[in-house]
Coordinates of C-alpha atoms and ligand atoms in Angstrom, one line a residue:
M1490 CA -32.8 6.3 1.5
S1491 CA -32.2 2.9 3.1
H1492 CA -28.6 1.5 3.1
I1493 CA -29.7 -2.0 3.7
N1494 CA -29.6 -4.2 0.7
N1495 CA -32.9 -5.9 0.5
G1496 CA -31.9 -9.0 -1.2
N1497 CA -31.9 -7.4 -4.7
P1498 CA -29.1 -9.2 -6.8
R1499 CA -26.0 -7.2 -7.6
P1500 CA -25.5 -6.0 -11.1
A1501 CA -23.5 -8.9 -12.8
N1502 CA -20.9 -6.5 -14.1
L1503 CA -19.8 -5.0 -10.6
P1504 CA -17.2 -7.1 -8.8
R1505 CA -17.8 -7.5 -5.1
R1506 CA -15.6 -4.9 -3.2
V1507 CA -13.0 -6.2 -0.7
T1508 CA -13.8 -4.8 2.7
T1509 CA -12.4 -5.2 6.3
K1510 CA -15.0 -8.0 6.6
T1511 CA -13.7 -9.7 3.6
L1512 CA -10.1 -9.7 4.8
Q1513 CA -11.3 -11.0 8.3
K1514 CA -13.1 -13.8 6.7
M1515 CA -10.0 -14.5 4.4
R1516 CA -8.0 -14.9 7.4
G1517 CA -10.6 -17.1 9.0
D1518 CA -10.8 -19.3 5.8
G1519 CA -7.1 -19.5 5.5
I1520 CA -7.1 -17.5 2.2
A1521 CA -4.0 -15.7 1.6
I1522 CA -4.5 -11.9 1.0
S1523 CA -2.7 -10.2 -1.7
M1524 CA -1.6 -6.5 -1.4
L1525 CA 0.5 -4.3 -3.7
T1526 CA 1.3 -0.6 -3.9
A1527 CA -0.2 1.7 -6.4
Y1528 CA 0.2 5.4 -7.1
D1529 CA -1.6 6.2 -10.4
Y1530 CA -4.8 5.3 -12.4
P1531 CA -3.5 2.8 -15.1
T1532 CA -1.4 0.8 -12.5
A1533 CA -4.2 0.6 -10.1
E1534 CA -6.6 -0.5 -12.9
A1535 CA -4.2 -3.3 -13.9
L1536 CA -3.6 -4.6 -10.4
D1537 CA -7.3 -4.4 -9.5
S1538 CA -8.3 -6.3 -12.7
A1539 CA -5.5 -8.9 -11.8
G1540 CA -7.4 -9.6 -8.6
V1541 CA -5.1 -8.1 -6.1
D1542 CA -7.2 -7.7 -2.8
V1543 CA -5.7 -4.5 -1.3
L1544 CA -4.0 -1.7 -2.9
L1545 CA -1.8 0.5 -0.8
V1546 CA -1.1 4.2 -1.7
G1547 CA 2.1 3.9 0.1
D1548 CA 4.4 6.7 1.3
S1549 CA 7.0 4.8 -0.5
L1550 CA 5.8 6.8 -3.5
A1551 CA 8.4 9.5 -2.1
M1552 CA 11.1 7.0 -2.9
V1553 CA 9.9 4.8 -6.0
V1554 CA 8.0 7.8 -7.8
Q1555 CA 9.5 11.1 -6.5
G1556 CA 13.1 9.8 -6.2
H1557 CA 13.7 10.8 -2.6
E1558 CA 16.1 8.7 -0.3
T1559 CA 13.3 8.2 2.6
T1560 CA 9.6 8.2 2.7
L1561 CA 9.8 11.4 4.8
P1562 CA 9.3 14.4 2.1
V1563 CA 6.0 13.2 0.7
T1564 CA 3.0 15.6 1.9
M1565 CA -0.5 14.9 2.7
D1566 CA -1.7 16.9 -0.4
Q1567 CA 0.5 14.9 -2.6
M1568 CA -0.6 11.6 -1.0
L1569 CA -4.4 12.7 -1.7
Y1570 CA -3.5 13.7 -5.3
H1571 CA -2.3 10.0 -5.9
A1572 CA -5.1 8.4 -3.8
E1573 CA -7.6 10.1 -5.7
M1574 CA -6.5 8.4 -9.0
V1575 CA -6.1 4.9 -7.4
G1576 CA -9.7 5.3 -5.6
R1577 CA -11.2 5.9 -8.9
A1578 CA -9.5 3.1 -10.7
A1579 CA -10.2 0.4 -8.2
K1580 CA -13.5 -1.6 -8.7
R1581 CA -12.8 -4.5 -6.5
S1582 CA -9.6 -3.8 -4.5
M1583 CA -9.9 -2.3 -1.0
V1584 CA -7.6 0.9 -1.1
V1585 CA -5.5 1.9 1.9
V1586 CA -3.8 5.1 2.1
D1587 CA -0.6 5.9 4.3
L1588 CA -0.6 8.8 6.5
P1589 CA 2.6 10.4 5.6
F1590 CA 5.1 11.9 8.1
P1591 CA 4.2 13.8 10.4
E1592 CA 0.5 13.4 10.1
G1593 CA 0.6 10.2 12.3
Q1594 CA 3.0 11.7 14.8
L1595 CA 1.6 15.2 15.7
E1596 CA -1.7 15.9 17.6
I1597 CA -4.3 13.2 17.5
N1598 CA -6.8 15.5 16.1
R1599 CA -4.6 16.4 13.1
S1600 CA -4.2 12.6 12.3
V1601 CA -8.2 12.2 12.5
E1602 CA -8.5 15.3 10.2
A1603 CA -5.9 14.0 7.7
S1604 CA -7.6 10.4 7.7
A1605 CA -11.1 12.3 7.2
R1606 CA -9.6 13.9 4.1
V1607 CA -8.9 10.4 2.7
L1608 CA -12.5 9.3 2.9
K1609 CA -13.8 12.8 1.8
E1610 CA -11.7 13.6 -1.0
T1611 CA -10.9 10.2 -2.6
K1612 CA -12.7 7.0 -3.1
C1613 CA -10.2 5.1 -0.9
H1614 CA -11.4 3.0 2.1
A1615 CA -8.7 3.2 5.0
V1616 CA -5.7 4.7 6.3
K1617 CA -2.4 3.1 7.4
L1618 CA -0.5 4.3 10.4
E1619 CA 3.1 3.5 11.5
G1620 CA 3.3 2.4 15.2
G1621 CA 1.7 0.0 17.7
A1622 CA 1.3 0.4 21.5
E1623 CA 2.3 4.2 21.6
Q1624 CA -0.1 4.9 18.7
A1625 CA -3.2 3.1 20.6
N1626 CA -5.0 6.3 21.4
R1627 CA -4.5 7.7 17.9
I1628 CA -5.8 4.6 16.2
E1629 CA -8.8 4.5 18.5
A1630 CA -9.6 8.1 17.8
I1631 CA -9.5 7.5 13.9
V1632 CA -11.4 4.4 14.2
T1633 CA -14.1 6.1 16.5
A1634 CA -14.4 8.8 13.5
G1635 CA -15.5 5.9 11.4
I1636 CA -12.3 5.4 9.5
P1637 CA -10.8 2.0 9.3
V1638 CA -7.1 1.8 10.5
M1639 CA -4.3 -0.7 9.3
A1640 CA -1.4 -0.6 11.9
H1641 CA 2.2 -0.8 10.6
V1642 CA 4.5 -2.4 13.2
G1643 CA 8.1 -3.7 12.9
L1644 CA 10.3 -1.7 10.8
R1645 CA 8.8 1.7 10.6
P1646 CA 10.4 3.7 7.7
Q1647 CA 9.2 7.0 9.1
S1648 CA 11.6 6.5 12.0
V1649 CA 14.7 5.7 9.9
H1650 CA 16.6 8.5 11.5
V1651 CA 15.9 7.4 15.0
E1652 CA 16.8 3.9 14.1
G1653 CA 19.7 5.0 12.2
G1654 CA 18.9 2.9 9.1
Y1655 CA 16.4 0.2 7.9
R1656 CA 17.0 -2.8 10.2
I1657 CA 15.4 -6.2 10.8
Q1658 CA 13.3 -6.0 13.9
R1659 CA 13.9 -8.5 16.5
Q1660 CA 12.4 -7.2 20.0
T1661 CA 9.8 -10.0 20.2
E1662 CA 8.1 -8.7 23.3
Q1663 CA 7.7 -5.1 21.9
L1664 CA 6.5 -6.3 18.6
L1665 CA 3.9 -8.5 20.3
A1666 CA 2.8 -5.7 22.5
D1667 CA 2.5 -3.3 19.4
A1668 CA 0.3 -5.6 17.5
I1669 CA -1.9 -6.6 20.4
A1670 CA -2.4 -2.9 21.4
A1671 CA -3.1 -1.9 17.8
E1672 CA -5.9 -4.7 17.6
Q1673 CA -7.2 -3.6 20.9
A1674 CA -7.4 0.0 19.7
G1675 CA -9.6 -1.2 16.8
A1676 CA -7.2 -1.7 14.0
F1677 CA -8.7 -4.0 11.4
C1678 CA -5.4 -5.4 10.3
V1679 CA -1.7 -5.3 11.2
L1680 CA 1.0 -4.9 8.7
I1681 CA 4.3 -6.3 9.9
E1682 CA 7.5 -5.2 8.2
C1683 CA 10.9 -6.8 8.2
V1684 CA 11.0 -9.2 11.3
P1685 CA 12.3 -12.9 11.4
T1686 CA 9.8 -15.6 10.3
E1687 CA 9.0 -16.8 13.8
I1688 CA 8.1 -13.3 15.0
G1689 CA 5.8 -13.0 12.0
R1690 CA 4.2 -16.3 13.0
A1691 CA 4.0 -15.3 16.7
I1692 CA 2.3 -11.8 16.0
T1693 CA -0.2 -13.6 13.8
D1694 CA -1.0 -16.2 16.5
A1695 CA -1.3 -13.3 19.0
V1696 CA -3.9 -11.4 17.3
S1697 CA -7.3 -12.3 15.7
V1698 CA -7.3 -9.6 12.8
P1699 CA -5.4 -10.3 9.7
T1700 CA -1.8 -9.8 9.4
I1701 CA 0.1 -8.7 6.3
G1702 CA 3.8 -9.2 5.9
I1703 CA 6.6 -7.6 4.1
G1704 CA 9.7 -9.4 4.9
A1705 CA 7.9 -11.3 7.6
G1706 CA 7.9 -14.7 6.3
P1707 CA 5.1 -17.0 5.2
H1708 CA 3.2 -17.6 8.4
V1709 CA 0.9 -14.4 8.1
S1710 CA -2.3 -13.8 6.6
G1711 CA -1.2 -12.1 3.5
Q1712 CA 1.8 -10.4 1.7
V1713 CA 2.6 -6.9 0.5
L1714 CA 5.3 -5.6 -1.8
V1715 CA 6.2 -2.2 -3.4
T1716 CA 4.9 -2.8 -6.9
H1717 CA 7.9 -1.0 -8.4
D1718 CA 10.2 -3.6 -6.8
M1719 CA 8.1 -6.5 -7.7
I1720 CA 7.9 -5.7 -11.3
G1721 CA 11.6 -4.6 -11.6
F1722 CA 10.9 -0.8 -12.3
N1723 CA 13.6 0.3 -9.9
S1724 CA 17.2 1.2 -10.3
G1725 CA 18.1 1.1 -6.7
Y1726 CA 18.7 -1.4 -3.9
L1727 CA 16.3 -4.3 -3.7
P1728 CA 15.7 -5.6 -0.1
K1729 CA 16.2 -9.6 0.5
F1730 CA 12.4 -10.0 0.9
V1731 CA 11.5 -8.9 -2.6
K1732 CA 10.8 -11.3 -5.2
Q1733 CA 10.8 -9.8 -8.7
F1734 CA 8.3 -11.0 -11.0
A1735 CA 8.9 -9.0 -14.1
D1736 CA 11.7 -6.8 -15.6
V1737 CA 9.7 -3.6 -16.6
R1738 CA 12.8 -1.3 -16.5
D1739 CA 14.6 -3.5 -19.0
A1740 CA 11.3 -3.6 -21.2
I1741 CA 10.9 0.2 -21.2
T1742 CA 14.8 0.8 -21.9
Q1743 CA 14.5 -1.8 -24.8
A1744 CA 11.4 -0.2 -26.2
A1745 CA 12.8 3.3 -25.9
Q1746 CA 16.1 2.2 -27.7
D1747 CA 14.0 0.6 -30.4
Y1748 CA 12.0 3.8 -30.9
C1749 CA 15.1 5.9 -31.2
Q1750 CA 16.4 3.6 -33.7
A1751 CA 13.2 3.5 -35.8
I1752 CA 13.2 7.4 -35.9
R1753 CA 16.9 7.4 -37.0
T1754 CA 16.4 4.9 -39.6
G1755 CA 13.3 6.3 -40.9
Q1756 CA 11.2 3.3 -40.2
F1757 CA 8.9 5.3 -37.9
P1758 CA 6.5 6.7 -38.7
S1759 CA 5.6 4.7 -41.8
K1760 CA 2.7 4.9 -44.1
E1761 CA 0.7 2.8 -41.6
E1762 CA 1.0 5.6 -38.9
S1763 CA 0.4 8.4 -41.4
F1764 CA -2.6 10.3 -42.8
E1765 CA -3.4 10.2 -46.5
Ligands
KIV773 O1 4.7 2.8 1.9 C1 4.6 1.7 1.6 O2 4.8 1.2 0.5 C2 4.7 0.7 2.7 C3 4.9 -0.7 2.4 C4 6.4 -1.0 2.5 C5 4.2 -1.7 3.2 O3 4.2 1.0 3.7

């Protein structure tokens, strides 16, 4: 079977998939890239049809879905369980899956195997790995295995205990070295978390691959947020860099209160919701 498209037109109902090449072209054309987290089928379907370019099955699921205090407890099997749903739902978006702790910290072969499981067992397209210069050999090994890697520099939530908390990252030289090393190792994109605006700009100027910021200011190729934060489906602390575009928690609470009330007052179920 040939994998070359012989110029046959694509079926009209199939959206064109976002790929690493699309993102590179978007950077070149100055078109901002949108990225959000997704952990389940209906959310991924909604975000995909809304036109979000990249979905991230982030290890943030440990915090926003599983209710843990850090991203550390989520396992590779749990990531794959969620990635499988998101990968099936996404028709246009590219889907990137986080390598959870410690899959990106132990032996390099273990990282390659974990990354291969993402492509083998889900319909997702790439992995994300925390780290820059010190992860260059690992990034290179995963890319050599045919698996696209997004590098994650700046604040690294998996290192929260080494850092003693979640802090704004200001070491310009180290951050630039991390991003450049990640690009040289073959990363198709660099995600930058929690740095001052001017460092976000400097990193973007220093690399030629797209950069995606979260708390990295506007001078990057695109933006990512945790969806639960962005839609207000979160009871905890919201970092300064989050903009809330909806209040889903309030909507759910209101709907549940209305439901309880309707049951108590005998308004539900009515004739309309009952069988003859
Ligand atoms: O896990 C995640 O959701 C992330 C984002 C914070 C970028 O890595």
